[in-house]
Short mmCIF file of C-alpha atoms in Angstrom, two decimals:
data_model
loop_
_atom_site.label_atom_id
_atom_site.label_comp_id
_atom_site.label_asym_id
_atom_site.label_seq_id
_atom_site.Cartn_x
_atom_site.Cartn_y
_atom_site.Cartn_z
CA MET A 7 1.16 15.45 23.58
CA ALA A 8 -1.68 12.92 23.56
CA GLU A 9 -2.03 10.80 26.63
CA LYS A 10 -0.64 7.30 26.31
CA CYS A 11 -3.24 5.07 27.71
CA VAL A 12 -3.33 1.29 27.64
CA THR A 13 -6.22 -1.14 27.90
CA VAL A 14 -5.32 -4.29 29.77
CA ILE A 15 -7.42 -7.41 30.26
CA GLU A 16 -6.71 -9.95 33.13
CA ILE A 17 -8.12 -13.42 32.58
CA GLY A 18 -8.74 -14.73 36.03
CA SER A 19 -9.92 -18.19 36.83
CA SER A 20 -13.31 -16.89 38.02
CA LYS A 21 -13.35 -13.25 37.07
CA LEU A 22 -12.44 -11.08 34.01
CA SER A 23 -10.95 -7.66 34.76
CA CYS A 24 -10.19 -4.66 32.61
CA MET A 25 -8.14 -1.46 33.41
CA VAL A 26 -7.38 1.62 31.23
CA ALA A 27 -4.40 3.43 32.63
CA GLU A 28 -1.53 5.78 31.80
CA LYS A 29 1.78 6.42 33.57
CA GLY A 30 1.83 9.10 36.18
CA VAL A 31 4.73 10.60 38.12
CA ASN A 32 6.67 8.79 40.83
CA ASN A 33 5.68 5.25 39.76
CA ILE A 34 1.97 6.08 40.03
CA PHE A 35 -0.48 4.74 37.40
CA ASN A 36 -3.37 7.09 36.51
CA ILE A 37 -6.30 4.79 36.15
CA LYS A 38 -8.92 6.15 33.79
CA ALA A 39 -11.32 3.20 34.03
CA LYS A 40 -11.71 -0.14 35.62
CA ALA A 41 -14.33 -2.96 35.58
CA SER A 42 -14.68 -6.65 36.36
CA VAL A 43 -17.25 -9.39 35.70
CA ASP A 44 -17.69 -12.80 37.17
CA TYR A 45 -17.79 -15.66 34.66
CA ALA A 46 -17.57 -19.52 34.63
CA GLY A 47 -13.71 -19.28 34.46
CA PHE A 48 -11.32 -21.99 33.58
CA LEU A 49 -9.98 -25.28 34.89
CA GLU A 50 -6.98 -27.31 33.80
CA GLY A 51 -6.39 -25.18 30.78
CA GLU A 52 -10.01 -25.22 29.53
CA PHE A 53 -12.66 -22.52 29.67
CA LEU A 54 -15.83 -23.75 31.42
CA GLU A 55 -19.03 -22.67 29.55
CA SER A 56 -16.84 -21.39 26.67
CA SER A 57 -19.85 -20.43 24.65
CA TYR A 58 -20.61 -17.63 27.18
CA LEU A 59 -17.04 -16.31 27.26
CA SER A 60 -17.77 -13.90 24.40
CA ASP A 61 -20.80 -12.48 26.35
CA ALA A 62 -18.78 -11.99 29.50
CA ILE A 63 -16.05 -10.07 27.44
CA LEU A 64 -18.88 -7.98 25.84
CA THR A 65 -20.33 -7.09 29.25
CA LEU A 66 -16.83 -6.13 30.52
CA PHE A 67 -16.06 -4.05 27.43
CA SER A 68 -19.36 -2.18 27.56
CA GLN A 69 -18.77 -1.29 31.18
CA ILE A 70 -15.29 0.02 30.40
CA THR A 71 -16.40 2.07 27.35
CA SER A 72 -19.26 3.65 29.35
CA ILE A 73 -16.59 4.96 31.77
CA TYR A 74 -13.71 5.63 29.25
CA LYS A 75 -15.48 7.40 26.44
CA LYS A 76 -12.67 7.16 23.85
CA LYS A 77 -12.44 4.52 21.18
CA ILE A 78 -10.21 1.67 22.17
CA LYS A 79 -8.13 0.46 19.21
CA LYS A 80 -5.76 -1.95 21.04
CA VAL A 81 -5.92 -4.30 23.97
CA TYR A 82 -3.32 -6.13 25.92
CA ILE A 83 -4.30 -9.55 27.17
CA GLY A 84 -2.61 -11.41 30.04
CA VAL A 85 -2.14 -15.08 29.33
CA PRO A 86 -2.54 -17.18 32.53
CA ALA A 87 -0.06 -19.86 33.43
CA GLU A 88 -2.61 -22.60 32.70
CA PHE A 89 -2.54 -21.62 29.00
CA SER A 90 1.35 -21.09 28.86
CA LYS A 91 4.58 -23.00 28.65
CA VAL A 92 8.16 -21.90 29.24
CA VAL A 93 11.11 -23.39 27.29
CA THR A 94 14.77 -22.36 27.92
CA THR A 95 17.39 -22.42 25.19
CA GLU A 96 21.02 -21.36 24.63
CA GLU A 97 22.00 -19.46 21.59
CA GLN A 98 25.42 -18.03 20.37
CA LEU A 99 26.79 -15.60 17.76
CA ASN A 100 30.47 -15.63 16.65
CA PHE A 101 32.07 -12.51 15.22
CA LYS A 102 35.18 -12.42 12.87
CA ASN A 103 36.84 -9.64 14.97
CA LYS A 104 36.40 -8.10 18.29
CA HIS A 105 33.07 -6.47 18.05
CA THR A 106 31.07 -3.96 20.04
CA ILE A 107 27.69 -5.60 20.86
CA THR A 108 24.61 -3.73 19.67
CA LYS A 109 20.91 -4.19 20.24
CA ARG A 110 20.78 -5.70 16.72
CA ASP A 111 23.11 -8.52 17.93
CA VAL A 112 20.87 -9.16 20.97
CA ASP A 113 17.72 -9.29 18.72
CA ALA A 114 19.44 -11.75 16.43
CA LEU A 115 19.85 -14.11 19.45
CA TYR A 116 16.18 -13.70 20.25
CA GLU A 117 15.34 -14.50 16.56
CA LEU A 118 17.51 -17.72 16.78
CA ALA A 119 15.62 -18.80 19.88
CA SER A 120 12.31 -18.18 18.23
CA THR A 121 13.36 -20.23 15.14
CA ASP A 122 14.65 -23.11 17.32
CA THR A 123 11.56 -23.34 19.51
CA TYR A 124 8.52 -25.09 18.05
CA ILE A 125 5.76 -26.79 20.08
CA GLU A 126 2.60 -27.94 18.21
CA ASP A 127 -0.53 -25.94 18.89
CA MET A 128 1.43 -23.22 20.73
CA GLU A 129 2.58 -19.75 19.77
CA ILE A 130 5.57 -17.77 20.99
CA ILE A 131 4.52 -14.60 22.89
CA SER A 132 7.92 -13.48 24.10
CA VAL A 133 11.61 -14.29 24.31
CA ASN A 134 13.46 -12.91 27.39
CA PRO A 135 17.06 -13.01 28.60
CA ILE A 136 18.06 -15.05 31.70
CA SER A 137 21.67 -14.05 31.21
CA PHE A 138 24.28 -13.36 28.59
CA VAL A 139 27.93 -14.63 28.02
CA ILE A 140 30.64 -12.57 26.29
CA ASP A 141 33.65 -14.79 25.39
CA ASP A 142 34.34 -16.45 28.79
CA THR A 143 32.57 -13.90 31.03
CA LYS A 144 29.32 -15.27 32.34
CA ASN A 145 26.19 -13.91 34.01
CA ILE A 146 26.12 -10.53 32.20
CA GLN A 147 22.78 -8.87 32.50
CA ASN A 148 23.23 -6.18 29.75
CA PRO A 149 25.88 -6.94 26.94
CA GLU A 150 25.23 -3.92 24.75
CA LYS A 151 28.30 -1.61 24.17
CA GLN A 152 30.66 -4.39 25.56
CA LYS A 153 33.27 -6.00 23.23
CA GLY A 154 33.85 -9.63 22.41
CA LEU A 155 34.40 -12.30 19.76
CA LYS A 156 31.39 -14.35 20.98
CA LEU A 157 28.03 -13.41 22.37
CA GLY A 158 25.97 -16.17 23.91
CA ALA A 159 22.71 -16.08 25.90
CA GLU A 160 20.43 -18.28 28.05
CA LEU A 161 16.99 -17.28 26.90
CA SER A 162 13.44 -18.07 28.06
CA VAL A 163 10.71 -18.56 25.41
CA ILE A 164 7.13 -18.14 26.59
CA LEU A 165 4.45 -19.78 24.49
CA ALA A 166 0.64 -19.64 24.71
CA GLN A 167 -1.88 -22.12 23.49
CA SER A 168 -2.96 -21.34 19.87
CA SER A 169 -6.59 -22.02 20.74
CA PHE A 170 -6.42 -19.28 23.56
CA ILE A 171 -5.17 -16.76 21.05
CA ARG A 172 -7.64 -17.75 18.34
CA THR A 173 -10.61 -17.58 20.80
CA PHE A 174 -9.70 -13.97 21.93
CA ASN A 175 -8.82 -12.72 18.51
CA LYS A 176 -12.31 -13.68 17.34
CA ILE A 177 -13.97 -11.97 20.21
CA TRP A 178 -12.03 -8.76 19.84
CA ALA A 179 -12.53 -8.74 16.03
CA LYS A 180 -16.26 -8.82 16.71
CA LEU A 181 -15.92 -5.87 19.03
CA GLY A 182 -14.08 -3.80 16.40
CA VAL A 183 -10.75 -3.68 18.25
CA GLU A 184 -7.94 -3.39 15.65
CA GLN A 185 -4.94 -4.78 17.58
CA VAL A 186 -4.51 -7.41 20.28
CA GLU A 187 -1.14 -8.14 22.02
CA TYR A 188 -0.65 -11.12 24.39
CA LEU A 189 1.57 -10.86 27.42
CA SER A 190 2.65 -13.48 30.00
CA GLU A 191 0.73 -12.72 33.10
CA PRO A 192 3.21 -14.67 35.47
CA LEU A 193 6.23 -12.81 33.77
CA CYS A 194 4.70 -9.35 34.00
CA GLU A 195 3.58 -9.92 37.58
CA SER A 196 7.16 -11.18 38.50
CA MET A 197 8.93 -8.24 36.81
CA LEU A 198 6.79 -5.75 38.79
CA VAL A 199 7.03 -7.32 42.32
CA LEU A 200 10.68 -8.34 42.25
CA GLU A 201 13.56 -5.80 42.30
CA LYS A 202 16.25 -6.24 39.69
CA GLU A 203 18.79 -7.15 42.36
CA GLU A 204 16.54 -9.97 43.69
CA ARG A 205 16.27 -11.38 40.16
CA GLU A 206 20.07 -11.89 39.99
CA ARG A 207 19.30 -15.18 41.88
CA THR A 208 16.40 -17.49 41.40
CA CYS A 209 13.13 -16.35 43.05
CA ILE A 210 9.81 -18.13 43.17
CA VAL A 211 6.58 -16.21 42.69
CA ILE A 212 3.40 -18.11 43.69
CA ASP A 213 0.06 -16.65 42.67
CA VAL A 214 -2.99 -18.30 44.25
CA GLY A 215 -6.13 -17.25 42.50
CA ALA A 216 -9.70 -18.47 42.80
CA ARG A 217 -9.41 -21.78 41.03
CA SER A 218 -5.85 -21.72 39.76
CA THR A 219 -2.34 -21.47 41.38
CA SER A 220 0.80 -20.74 39.35
CA VAL A 221 4.42 -21.38 40.41
CA ALA A 222 6.88 -19.24 38.47
CA PHE A 223 10.75 -19.47 38.74
CA VAL A 224 12.25 -16.08 37.94
CA LYS A 225 15.78 -15.14 37.10
CA GLY A 226 17.15 -12.09 35.18
CA ASP A 227 14.39 -10.66 33.07
CA ALA A 228 12.79 -14.06 32.43
CA LEU A 229 10.95 -17.04 33.75
CA THR A 230 13.18 -20.16 33.88
CA ASN A 231 10.22 -22.57 34.68
CA LEU A 232 6.47 -22.21 34.99
CA THR A 233 3.81 -24.63 36.24
CA SER A 234 0.24 -24.39 37.49
CA PHE A 235 -2.57 -26.54 38.95
CA SER A 236 -6.25 -26.13 39.38
CA MET A 237 -6.88 -25.28 43.05
CA GLY A 238 -7.19 -21.96 44.83
CA GLY A 239 -9.18 -19.77 47.15
CA SER A 240 -12.65 -20.71 45.90
CA TYR A 241 -11.87 -24.38 47.04
CA ILE A 242 -11.63 -23.04 50.57
CA THR A 243 -14.95 -21.35 50.19
CA SER A 244 -16.56 -24.61 48.86
CA ASP A 245 -14.96 -26.53 51.75
CA LEU A 246 -16.50 -24.15 54.30
CA SER A 247 -19.96 -24.24 52.63
CA GLU A 248 -19.90 -28.05 52.79
CA ALA A 249 -18.35 -28.50 56.29
CA CYS A 250 -20.52 -25.84 57.98
CA GLY A 251 -23.81 -26.58 56.04
CA ILE A 252 -24.08 -23.02 54.76
CA ASN A 253 -24.41 -21.75 51.20
CA TYR A 254 -21.52 -20.44 49.07
CA ASN A 255 -22.20 -16.72 49.67
CA GLU A 256 -22.38 -17.28 53.44
CA ALA A 257 -19.12 -19.28 53.24
CA ARG A 258 -17.59 -16.24 51.43
CA ASN A 259 -18.66 -13.96 54.20
CA LEU A 260 -17.42 -16.38 56.91
CA LYS A 261 -14.00 -16.51 55.25
CA LYS A 262 -13.67 -12.71 55.72
CA GLU A 263 -14.03 -13.26 59.63
CA ILE A 264 -11.33 -16.05 59.83
CA VAL A 265 -8.11 -15.42 61.70
CA LEU A 266 -5.99 -18.65 61.44
CA SER A 267 -3.58 -17.66 64.19
CA LEU A 268 -6.38 -17.90 66.74
CA LYS A 269 -6.36 -21.01 68.89
CA GLY A 270 -9.86 -20.95 70.52
CA ASP A 271 -11.46 -22.88 73.45
CA LYS A 272 -14.07 -25.43 72.61
CA ASP A 273 -16.78 -22.86 73.15
CA ASP A 274 -15.33 -20.20 70.88
CA THR A 275 -17.21 -19.50 67.67
CA TYR A 276 -17.39 -17.31 64.61
CA GLU A 277 -20.73 -15.54 64.31
CA LEU A 278 -22.24 -15.36 60.86
CA GLN A 279 -25.28 -13.41 59.83
CA THR A 280 -27.37 -15.23 57.17
CA LEU A 281 -29.39 -13.63 54.40
CA GLY A 282 -32.42 -14.04 56.49
CA GLY A 283 -30.90 -11.85 59.28
CA LYS A 284 -30.39 -14.86 61.56
CA VAL A 285 -27.05 -15.17 63.40
CA ILE A 286 -25.46 -18.54 63.42
CA LYS A 287 -22.51 -19.62 65.58
CA ILE A 288 -19.87 -21.97 64.13
CA PRO A 289 -17.06 -23.50 66.18
CA LEU A 290 -13.81 -21.43 65.62
CA ASN A 291 -11.38 -24.38 65.81
CA PHE A 292 -13.51 -26.45 63.37
CA VAL A 293 -13.55 -23.65 60.85
CA ASN A 294 -9.82 -22.96 61.11
CA GLU A 295 -9.06 -26.61 60.72
CA ALA A 296 -11.14 -26.88 57.54
CA VAL A 297 -9.27 -23.86 56.10
CA CYS A 298 -5.90 -25.11 57.17
CA TYR A 299 -6.49 -28.56 55.66
CA ARG A 300 -7.05 -26.94 52.19
CA ILE A 301 -4.07 -24.64 52.49
CA GLY A 302 -2.04 -27.75 53.38
CA LEU A 303 -3.17 -29.45 50.11
CA ILE A 304 -2.28 -26.27 48.09
CA ALA A 305 1.14 -26.18 49.87
CA SER A 306 1.91 -29.84 49.23
CA THR A 307 1.17 -29.35 45.55
CA ILE A 308 3.38 -26.23 45.45
CA ASN A 309 6.06 -28.26 47.08
CA GLU A 310 5.81 -30.90 44.30
CA CYS A 311 5.99 -28.19 41.64
CA ILE A 312 9.15 -26.82 43.31
CA ARG A 313 10.78 -30.16 43.52
CA LEU A 314 9.93 -30.89 40.00
CA PHE A 315 11.65 -27.80 38.63
CA ALA A 316 14.33 -26.68 41.14
CA LYS A 317 17.75 -27.95 40.34
CA GLU A 318 19.62 -26.83 43.47
CA TYR A 319 19.58 -24.71 46.63
CA VAL A 320 15.78 -25.19 46.97
CA PRO A 321 15.56 -24.05 50.58
CA PHE A 322 17.33 -20.78 49.71
CA TYR A 323 15.00 -19.61 46.93
CA PRO A 324 13.04 -16.52 48.17
CA ILE A 325 9.26 -17.10 47.78
CA TYR A 326 6.74 -14.38 47.06
CA LEU A 327 2.92 -14.79 47.32
CA CYS A 328 0.47 -12.89 45.08
CA GLY A 329 -3.15 -13.29 44.10
CA ALA A 330 -6.33 -12.98 46.22
CA GLY A 331 -6.80 -16.66 46.92
CA LEU A 332 -4.77 -16.79 50.13
CA THR A 333 -3.55 -13.31 50.81
CA LYS A 334 -7.03 -12.08 51.90
CA ILE A 335 -7.28 -14.72 54.62
CA LYS A 336 -5.83 -13.41 57.92
CA GLY A 337 -2.93 -15.67 58.68
CA GLY A 338 -3.16 -17.47 55.27
CA LYS A 339 0.38 -16.52 54.16
CA ASP A 340 1.87 -17.52 57.51
CA TYR A 341 0.13 -20.85 57.51
CA LEU A 342 1.27 -21.54 53.95
CA ALA A 343 4.92 -20.72 54.97
CA LYS A 344 4.62 -23.16 57.83
CA CYS A 345 3.31 -25.91 55.46
CA LEU A 346 6.12 -25.17 52.97
CA ASN A 347 8.67 -24.95 55.70
CA ARG A 348 10.22 -21.76 54.35
CA ASN A 349 9.81 -17.93 54.48
CA VAL A 350 7.19 -16.49 52.37
CA SER A 351 6.87 -12.74 51.68
CA TYR A 352 4.02 -10.94 49.94
CA GLY A 353 4.65 -10.05 46.31
CA VAL A 354 3.46 -6.47 46.31
CA PRO A 355 3.47 -3.84 43.47
CA PRO A 356 5.70 -0.92 44.31
CA VAL A 357 2.83 1.46 43.49
CA PRO A 358 1.64 3.99 46.12
CA SER A 359 -1.91 3.14 47.31
CA LEU A 360 -2.16 -0.02 45.11
CA ASP A 361 0.45 -1.98 47.00
CA LYS A 362 -1.81 -5.05 47.48
CA PRO A 363 -0.71 -8.60 46.52
CA GLU A 364 -4.09 -9.26 44.86
CA LEU A 365 -3.37 -6.43 42.36
CA SER A 366 0.11 -7.75 41.34
CA ALA A 367 -0.99 -9.46 38.11
CA MET A 368 -3.21 -6.62 36.77
CA LEU A 369 -0.66 -3.93 37.60
CA GLY A 370 2.15 -6.14 36.28
CA LEU A 371 0.32 -6.22 32.92
CA VAL A 372 -0.43 -2.49 32.97
CA ASN A 373 3.28 -1.86 33.68
CA ALA A 374 4.52 -4.07 30.84
CA SER A 375 1.90 -2.53 28.42
CA LEU A 376 3.09 0.96 29.23
CA LYS A 377 6.68 -0.04 28.44
#
């Protein structure tokens, strides 16, 4: 039997990544090739330096094909939250007699949801079930093989900007790729990091990237709401660069040294080696305060997003943190939790040796593509 490999592209806010993988045993992914390239990224749902996007994809693709020697006919592309929208809808089918529900009936509900949802300049990429109702029995997760006179569902429709799809279709056509499928990155990430039992109630998955943060409300096999804003880990790096009078790369290196839980004396410092080999000392408390200030801004924006969308029981929604923007800062998650005034857990892929929150989006996309 031929190996079933998938090629997945993650569109980050400052980096493009590609992975070719197949399913292994015991929840392991066999990764055949991976590569990433830095690019100008996106901000507020717009690509910066969009004329160079094609070149960045070309560079990424040539890196991947130099490792994975076989022809790639199909790619799966993750659509970030900034280019997406979620709409929820309720649909119902009535049967003449008591009827055993089949997959065809469920698909008919999805079809109704697709027909009923239209937003200008956006295209539907998936319809997913929040929960089903059979007659008067609510909150059913899988209605197939059950009997009833009525089948209803609360469904989540995920849409992507048409311009996003057009842009990438053109690029892949140029590269000779025959098929492109678009997946919701926040949905795929959530389905991987959250257990099915957890999704019986509403959970919140926050992904803080370099320049973008998404807040996804998850229930059943679906997103009930999705929002995003343009702020993330690279803003912390810029703040450090400006506050400490060092260049961006030095600020990046300084960020790796930071431990937010440390409360230093006034003489305590972080030591940073510059490119010229000089060691500079920067006051520890000053650096930590600069980082905490930005995390506080990210947290207050997240809180606004939660207040905007959460209908009830807001303090009880479990929160999971993914992405590299905060999880790589020692003490970043804990300080975010303090600012949000609620518990925050890491959103980690249940994949041996790849169980890092910064890999959640990419592995979520790989997992969904393999299914």
